[in-house]
């Protein structure tokens, strides 16, 4: 491989603009990134990078377009590509009526493989290069997912859902089989290439205490593996958790009791948190995944980012497809902005783009290798065109040269049309 040069307006974050202001990012208007063997070799002014490039290097000229680190989705369900946009239900009914029906099909390897192929095509079309992914209860769904991720060369975190109650028989394991299957999947996939594993008790409602104990044992044995689950999404869900675990003072108590909190634990939604839960999330370094399109679509509620920021809770941004309604992290940020507006909070575009890149990389403890355009980092990139649609180009006419405006147009009006190219480990992967 002779290397590649990606030329454009390089934008990368080094910190959270909420804390560091304009020092948080670096913009190189005529910049270039040189890539070799899947890694970023150099980044800087185009004239300097080009002068040092070998003659044989391919040059992808995206002059005028923004080049950012690939976008990161902290919570998404790959078996829900045919659930997205299902009408008229809130969480528990939505799960029973649509999701649990569709997920049963993933007992079949060929079905799982076909959906995994679609899923990666779609993520890359949207500029997402890393995601934290729920598979179904079936090990076959996990094998199919990781096999496709490996083929695509993408950095992915995923795991088998653990579910041993309150679900159809075709979607249940038991405490022992869920434990054994997870151990086998971890042995097969964890740390292979760019893949990592998330121990995935789906949520407290669908796990017995025995299963949560087994999940805790897995987390204790595999300290650097991730844990992902759902928390405080919906009032009926919370009431059900309190019925199933009468000893728990709060929903989070259930996960805490089994050792499931920590700096690699990602809790989807976190909308209806009690103060003690906020404190426990902060103290344990756990991550709250903000899933705005899902929270609106399922009528779940409004995420309070300011409260979590103030308490020092680590926050990530996520689509939560198929409760979420868009694969696009740009569209997700737009809805995030509106949700925060409803709570009297603001979200400058620079903060939102930090969140989609370095912020989510930090939340996933991956900020030493993805989420920024720095030498030695993995070469996952997205090229964004703020003039991709007529209405965007028209809107930009009065604001050329203003980065904050441009990013806000991209997140408010942008989607896959604005994604000109996606690179995974230095290779072009967007199927137009
Ligand atoms: N809680 C448990 N499972 C799910 C799911 O698949 N989607 C959402 N949004 N919430 C959940
Ligand atoms: Zn979810």
Coordinates of C-alpha atoms and ligand atoms in Angstrom, one line a residue:
X1 CA 0.0 0.0 0.0
X2 CA 1.5 3.3 -1.1
X3 CA -0.5 5.6 1.0
X4 CA -3.1 8.2 0.4
X5 CA -3.4 12.0 1.0
X6 CA -6.8 13.4 1.9
X7 CA -6.8 17.1 1.2
X8 CA -9.5 19.5 2.6
X9 CA -10.4 21.7 5.5
X10 CA -9.2 19.6 8.4
X11 CA -11.2 20.1 11.6
X12 CA -10.2 18.1 14.7
X13 CA -10.9 18.6 18.4
X14 CA -8.4 18.4 21.2
X15 CA -10.8 19.2 24.0
X16 CA -14.4 20.0 24.8
X17 CA -15.3 23.6 23.6
X18 CA -17.6 23.8 26.6
X19 CA -14.5 23.9 28.8
X20 CA -11.7 25.1 26.5
X21 CA -13.5 27.5 24.2
X22 CA -11.9 28.1 20.8
X23 CA -8.7 26.5 21.9
X24 CA -10.6 23.2 21.8
X25 CA -10.3 22.7 18.1
X26 CA -7.8 23.0 15.2
X27 CA -9.0 24.1 11.7
X28 CA -6.6 24.0 8.8
X29 CA -8.3 25.6 5.8
X30 CA -6.0 24.1 3.2
X31 CA -4.9 21.0 5.1
X32 CA -4.1 17.5 4.3
X33 CA -3.9 14.2 6.1
X34 CA -1.5 11.5 4.9
X35 CA -2.5 7.9 5.6
X36 CA -0.5 4.7 5.5
X37 CA -1.4 1.2 6.6
X38 CA -4.7 2.4 8.1
X39 CA -3.1 5.0 10.3
X40 CA -2.7 8.7 10.1
X41 CA 1.0 9.5 9.3
X42 CA 0.9 13.3 9.2
X43 CA -1.5 16.1 9.3
X44 CA -0.9 19.8 8.5
X45 CA -0.9 22.4 5.9
X46 CA -1.5 20.8 2.5
X47 CA 1.7 22.2 1.0
X48 CA 3.8 20.7 3.8
X49 CA 2.1 17.3 3.7
X50 CA 2.2 17.1 -0.1
X51 CA 5.9 18.1 -0.2
X52 CA 6.7 15.1 2.0
X53 CA 4.4 12.6 0.3
X54 CA 5.8 9.9 -1.9
X55 CA 5.2 10.4 -5.7
X56 CA 3.0 7.3 -5.7
X57 CA 0.6 8.4 -3.1
X58 CA -3.0 8.8 -4.2
X59 CA -4.4 12.3 -3.6
X60 CA -8.1 12.7 -2.8
X61 CA -8.8 16.4 -3.2
X62 CA -11.7 17.5 -1.1
X63 CA -10.6 21.2 -1.1
X64 CA -13.3 23.4 0.4
X65 CA -15.0 20.5 2.2
X66 CA -14.5 19.8 5.9
X67 CA -12.5 16.7 6.8
X68 CA -13.3 15.4 10.3
X69 CA -12.6 12.3 12.3
X70 CA -15.2 9.6 11.5
X71 CA -18.4 10.0 13.6
X72 CA -19.0 7.7 16.6
X73 CA -22.4 6.3 17.6
X74 CA -22.4 5.3 21.3
X75 CA -25.6 3.2 21.3
X76 CA -27.4 1.5 18.4
X77 CA -29.2 -1.8 17.7
X78 CA -28.2 -3.5 14.5
X79 CA -31.2 -5.9 14.6
X80 CA -33.6 -3.0 14.4
X81 CA -33.0 -1.9 10.8
X82 CA -36.6 -3.1 10.0
X83 CA -38.0 -1.7 13.3
X84 CA -37.0 1.9 12.7
X85 CA -40.1 4.0 12.1
X86 CA -42.7 1.7 13.7
X87 CA -45.8 3.5 14.6
X88 CA -47.6 4.6 17.6
X89 CA -46.1 2.9 20.7
X90 CA -44.1 3.8 23.8
X91 CA -41.2 1.7 25.0
X92 CA -42.7 -1.5 26.5
X93 CA -45.4 -1.8 23.8
X94 CA -42.9 -1.0 21.1
X95 CA -40.6 -3.7 22.3
X96 CA -43.4 -6.3 22.4
X97 CA -45.2 -5.3 19.3
X98 CA -42.3 -4.7 16.9
X99 CA -38.9 -5.2 18.3
X100 CA -39.1 -8.6 19.9
X101 CA -40.9 -9.9 16.8
X102 CA -38.1 -8.7 14.4
X103 CA -35.3 -9.7 16.7
X104 CA -36.4 -13.4 16.7
X105 CA -35.3 -13.6 13.0
X106 CA -31.7 -13.3 14.1
X107 CA -31.5 -16.9 15.2
X108 CA -30.8 -17.4 11.5
X109 CA -27.1 -16.7 10.5
X110 CA -27.9 -15.9 6.9
X111 CA -30.5 -13.3 8.0
X112 CA -28.1 -11.8 10.5
X113 CA -25.3 -11.6 7.9
X114 CA -27.6 -9.9 5.4
X115 CA -28.7 -7.3 7.9
X116 CA -25.1 -6.7 9.1
X117 CA -24.1 -5.9 5.5
X118 CA -26.9 -3.4 5.2
X119 CA -26.1 -1.9 8.6
X120 CA -22.4 -1.2 7.7
X121 CA -23.4 0.2 4.3
X122 CA -25.8 2.6 6.0
X123 CA -23.4 3.6 8.8
X124 CA -20.7 4.4 6.3
X125 CA -23.1 6.3 4.1
X126 CA -23.8 8.5 7.1
X127 CA -20.2 9.0 8.1
X128 CA -20.3 6.8 11.2
X129 CA -17.1 4.7 11.5
X130 CA -17.4 3.4 15.1
X131 CA -20.4 2.3 17.0
X132 CA -21.4 0.6 20.3
X133 CA -23.8 -2.0 19.1
X134 CA -26.5 -4.3 20.5
X135 CA -26.9 -7.6 18.8
X136 CA -29.8 -10.0 19.7
X137 CA -29.8 -12.8 22.3
X138 CA -28.6 -15.2 19.6
X139 CA -24.8 -15.8 19.4
X140 CA -25.3 -16.2 15.6
X141 CA -26.2 -12.5 15.4
X142 CA -23.0 -11.6 17.2
X143 CA -20.8 -13.7 15.0
X144 CA -22.4 -12.3 11.9
X145 CA -21.9 -8.8 13.1
X146 CA -18.3 -9.1 14.1
X147 CA -17.5 -11.1 10.9
X148 CA -18.8 -8.2 8.8
X149 CA -17.1 -5.6 11.0
X150 CA -13.8 -7.4 10.5
X151 CA -14.3 -7.6 6.8
X152 CA -14.9 -3.9 6.7
X153 CA -12.0 -3.1 8.9
X154 CA -14.1 -0.9 11.2
X155 CA -13.5 -0.3 15.0
X156 CA -16.7 -1.7 16.6
X157 CA -17.9 -2.6 20.0
X158 CA -20.8 -5.1 20.3
X159 CA -22.3 -7.8 22.4
X160 CA -25.0 -10.4 22.7
X161 CA -28.1 -9.3 24.5
X162 CA -28.7 -11.2 27.8
X163 CA -32.4 -11.7 28.3
X164 CA -33.9 -14.4 30.5
X165 CA -37.4 -13.1 31.3
X166 CA -40.3 -10.9 30.2
X167 CA -39.6 -11.7 26.5
X168 CA -40.9 -14.3 24.0
X169 CA -39.3 -17.8 24.3
X170 CA -37.4 -17.3 21.0
X171 CA -35.6 -14.4 22.5
X172 CA -34.5 -15.8 25.8
X173 CA -31.4 -17.5 27.2
X174 CA -30.9 -18.3 30.8
X175 CA -28.3 -17.1 33.4
X176 CA -26.0 -20.0 32.7
X177 CA -26.3 -20.2 28.9
X178 CA -26.1 -16.4 28.6
X179 CA -22.9 -16.5 30.6
X180 CA -21.4 -19.3 28.7
X181 CA -22.3 -17.9 25.3
X182 CA -20.9 -14.5 26.3
X183 CA -17.6 -16.1 27.5
X184 CA -17.3 -17.9 24.1
X185 CA -18.0 -14.8 22.1
X186 CA -15.5 -12.8 24.1
X187 CA -12.9 -15.5 23.5
X188 CA -13.7 -15.5 19.8
X189 CA -13.9 -11.8 19.1
X190 CA -12.6 -9.5 21.8
X191 CA -9.4 -7.7 20.8
X192 CA -9.4 -9.3 17.4
X193 CA -8.3 -6.5 15.0
X194 CA -10.4 -3.5 15.8
X195 CA -13.1 -5.3 17.6
X196 CA -14.1 -5.1 21.3
X197 CA -16.9 -6.7 23.3
X198 CA -19.7 -5.2 25.4
X199 CA -21.4 -7.4 28.0
X200 CA -25.0 -6.6 27.2
X201 CA -27.8 -7.2 29.8
X202 CA -30.5 -5.6 27.7
X203 CA -32.2 -3.9 30.6
X204 CA -33.2 -4.8 34.1
X205 CA -36.7 -5.8 33.0
X206 CA -35.5 -8.7 30.8
X207 CA -33.0 -10.1 33.2
X208 CA -33.4 -12.1 36.4
X209 CA -31.2 -11.4 39.4
X210 CA -29.3 -14.6 38.5
X211 CA -28.6 -13.3 35.1
X212 CA -27.5 -9.9 36.3
X213 CA -25.2 -11.6 38.8
X214 CA -23.7 -13.6 35.9
X215 CA -23.3 -10.3 33.9
X216 CA -21.5 -8.8 36.9
X217 CA -19.2 -11.9 37.1
X218 CA -18.4 -11.4 33.4
X219 CA -17.6 -7.8 33.9
X220 CA -15.4 -8.6 36.9
X221 CA -13.5 -11.2 34.9
X222 CA -13.1 -9.0 31.8
X223 CA -12.3 -5.7 33.4
X224 CA -11.6 -3.8 30.2
X225 CA -14.6 -5.1 28.3
X226 CA -17.6 -2.8 28.1
X227 CA -21.0 -3.1 29.7
X228 CA -24.0 -1.6 27.9
X229 CA -27.6 -1.5 29.0
X230 CA -30.6 0.8 29.3
X231 CA -31.6 3.0 32.2
X232 CA -34.5 5.3 33.2
X233 CA -35.9 5.7 29.8
X234 CA -39.6 5.5 30.4
X235 CA -42.0 5.8 33.4
X236 CA -43.7 2.4 32.8
X237 CA -40.3 0.8 32.5
X238 CA -39.1 2.3 35.8
X239 CA -42.3 1.1 37.5
X240 CA -41.8 -2.4 36.2
X241 CA -38.2 -2.4 37.4
X242 CA -39.4 -1.4 40.9
X243 CA -41.9 -4.2 40.8
X244 CA -39.3 -6.8 39.7
X245 CA -36.7 -5.6 42.1
X246 CA -38.6 -4.5 45.2
X247 CA -35.5 -4.1 47.3
X248 CA -34.0 -1.5 44.9
X249 CA -34.4 2.1 45.9
X250 CA -33.7 3.3 42.4
X251 CA -33.4 1.7 39.0
X252 CA -29.6 2.2 39.0
X253 CA -29.4 0.3 42.3
X254 CA -30.2 -2.9 40.4
X255 CA -27.1 -2.5 38.2
X256 CA -25.0 -1.2 41.0
X257 CA -25.8 -4.3 43.1
X258 CA -24.3 -6.6 40.5
X259 CA -21.2 -4.5 39.9
X260 CA -22.3 -3.2 36.5
X261 CA -21.3 0.5 36.9
X262 CA -17.9 1.8 35.9
X263 CA -15.9 3.8 33.3
X264 CA -16.7 1.3 30.6
X265 CA -20.4 1.1 31.3
X266 CA -22.7 2.8 28.9
X267 CA -26.3 3.5 30.0
X268 CA -28.7 4.3 27.3
X269 CA -31.2 7.2 27.8
X270 CA -30.8 8.3 31.5
X271 CA -33.8 10.6 31.3
X272 CA -35.7 10.2 34.5
X273 CA -32.8 10.0 37.0
X274 CA -33.1 10.6 40.7
X275 CA -30.3 12.7 42.3
X276 CA -28.7 9.6 43.9
X277 CA -28.5 8.0 40.5
X278 CA -26.8 11.0 39.0
X279 CA -24.3 10.9 41.9
X280 CA -23.7 7.2 41.4
X281 CA -23.1 7.6 37.7
X282 CA -20.6 10.4 38.3
X283 CA -18.8 8.6 41.1
X284 CA -18.4 5.4 39.1
X285 CA -17.3 7.2 35.9
X286 CA -20.2 5.6 34.0
X287 CA -21.4 7.0 30.7
X288 CA -24.9 8.3 30.0
X289 CA -25.9 7.9 26.3
X290 CA -28.1 10.8 25.0
X291 CA -30.4 9.3 22.4
X292 CA -32.5 12.3 21.3
X293 CA -34.4 11.0 18.3
X294 CA -35.4 7.8 20.2
X295 CA -36.4 9.7 23.3
X296 CA -38.7 11.9 21.1
X297 CA -40.0 9.2 18.9
X298 CA -41.0 6.8 21.8
X299 CA -42.2 9.8 23.8
X300 CA -39.8 8.9 26.6
X301 CA -38.8 12.3 27.8
X302 CA -36.1 15.1 27.6
X303 CA -32.5 14.4 28.5
X304 CA -31.0 17.0 30.9
X305 CA -27.4 17.4 29.7
X306 CA -26.7 20.4 31.9
X307 CA -27.6 18.5 35.1
X308 CA -25.3 15.7 34.1
X309 CA -22.5 18.0 33.0
X310 CA -22.7 19.8 36.3
X311 CA -22.6 16.6 38.3
X312 CA -19.5 15.4 36.3
X313 CA -21.3 12.5 34.5
X314 CA -19.7 11.5 31.3
X315 CA -22.1 11.9 28.4
X316 CA -22.1 10.3 24.9
X317 CA -24.4 10.9 21.9
X318 CA -26.2 8.1 20.1
X319 CA -28.8 7.3 17.5
X320 CA -30.4 4.3 19.3
X321 CA -31.8 3.1 15.9
X322 CA -34.5 1.5 15.7
X323 CA -36.1 3.5 18.6
X324 CA -34.1 6.3 17.1
X325 CA -35.3 7.5 13.7
X326 CA -32.1 8.3 11.9
X327 CA -28.7 6.6 11.4
X328 CA -27.2 10.1 10.9
X329 CA -25.2 11.5 13.7
X330 CA -25.7 14.9 12.2
X331 CA -29.5 14.5 12.3
X332 CA -29.1 13.1 15.8
X333 CA -27.2 16.2 16.9
X334 CA -29.9 18.4 15.4
X335 CA -32.6 16.7 17.5
X336 CA -30.3 16.8 20.5
X337 CA -30.1 20.5 20.1
X338 CA -33.9 20.8 20.0
X339 CA -34.3 18.5 23.1
X340 CA -31.9 20.8 25.0
X341 CA -33.7 23.8 23.8
X342 CA -36.9 22.4 25.3
X343 CA -35.0 22.3 28.6
X344 CA -33.8 25.9 28.2
X345 CA -30.3 24.7 27.4
X346 CA -28.1 25.5 24.5
X347 CA -25.7 23.4 22.5
X348 CA -23.3 25.2 20.2
X349 CA -22.4 23.4 17.0
X350 CA -18.7 23.1 18.0
X351 CA -19.7 21.3 21.2
X352 CA -22.0 19.0 19.2
X353 CA -19.2 18.1 16.7
X354 CA -16.8 17.6 19.5
X355 CA -19.3 15.2 21.0
X356 CA -19.8 13.2 17.7
X357 CA -16.0 12.8 17.4
X358 CA -13.5 13.2 20.3
X359 CA -16.3 13.4 23.0
X360 CA -17.7 10.0 22.1
X361 CA -14.2 8.6 21.7
X362 CA -13.5 9.7 25.2
X363 CA -16.8 8.3 26.5
X364 CA -15.8 4.9 25.0
X365 CA -12.2 5.2 26.3
X366 CA -10.9 5.2 22.8
X367 CA -9.5 8.8 22.6
X368 CA -6.0 7.5 22.2
X369 CA -6.8 6.0 18.7
X370 CA -10.0 7.5 17.2
X371 CA -12.0 10.7 17.4
X372 CA -9.2 13.0 16.4
X373 CA -6.9 13.6 13.3
X374 CA -3.5 13.2 14.9
X375 CA -0.4 11.3 13.8
X376 CA -0.6 7.7 14.9
X377 CA -4.4 7.7 15.2
X378 CA -6.5 5.3 13.1
X379 CA -7.4 6.8 9.8
X380 CA -11.2 7.0 10.1
X381 CA -12.4 10.2 8.4
X382 CA -15.5 11.8 7.1
X383 CA -15.7 14.5 4.5
X384 CA -18.7 16.9 4.9
X385 CA -20.2 19.3 2.4
X386 CA -22.1 22.2 4.0
X387 CA -23.5 23.0 0.5
X388 CA -24.7 19.5 -0.3
X389 CA -28.4 20.5 -0.8
X390 CA -29.8 23.6 -2.5
X391 CA -31.3 24.9 0.8
X392 CA -28.0 24.4 2.6
X393 CA -26.0 26.2 -0.1
X394 CA -28.6 29.0 0.0
X395 CA -28.4 29.3 3.7
X396 CA -24.6 29.3 3.6
X397 CA -24.5 32.2 1.2
X398 CA -24.7 34.8 4.0
X399 CA -22.3 33.0 6.3
X400 CA -19.3 31.8 4.3
X401 CA -16.2 31.5 6.4
X402 CA -17.9 31.3 9.8
X403 CA -17.1 27.8 11.2
X404 CA -19.8 27.9 13.9
X405 CA -22.5 28.8 11.4
X406 CA -21.3 26.2 8.9
X407 CA -21.3 23.4 11.5
X408 CA -24.7 24.4 12.7
X409 CA -26.0 24.3 9.2
X410 CA -24.5 20.8 8.8
X411 CA -26.1 19.5 11.9
X412 CA -29.4 21.2 11.5
X413 CA -30.0 20.6 7.7
X414 CA -27.4 17.9 7.0
X415 CA -27.8 14.1 6.6
X416 CA -26.2 11.5 4.3
X417 CA -26.3 14.0 1.4
X418 CA -23.7 16.1 3.3
X419 CA -21.4 13.1 3.7
X420 CA -19.1 13.3 0.6
X421 CA -16.8 10.4 1.6
X422 CA -16.1 8.2 4.5
X423 CA -12.8 6.5 5.2
X424 CA -12.3 3.5 7.4
X425 CA -8.7 2.7 8.2
X426 CA -7.7 4.9 5.2
X427 CA -10.0 3.3 2.7
X428 CA -13.0 4.8 1.0
X429 CA -16.1 3.1 2.1
X430 CA -19.1 5.3 1.2
X431 CA -21.3 3.6 -1.3
X432 CA -23.0 6.5 -3.1
Ligands
LIG1 N1 -34.9 -0.9 26.4 C1 -34.7 -2.2 26.3 N2 -34.5 -2.6 25.1 C2 -34.6 -1.4 24.3 C3 -34.4 -1.2 22.9 O1 -34.2 -2.1 22.1 N3 -34.6 0.1 22.6 C4 -34.8 1.1 23.5 N4 -35.0 2.4 23.0 N5 -35.0 0.9 24.8 C5 -34.8 -0.4 25.2
LIG2 ZN1 -31.3 1.2 22.9

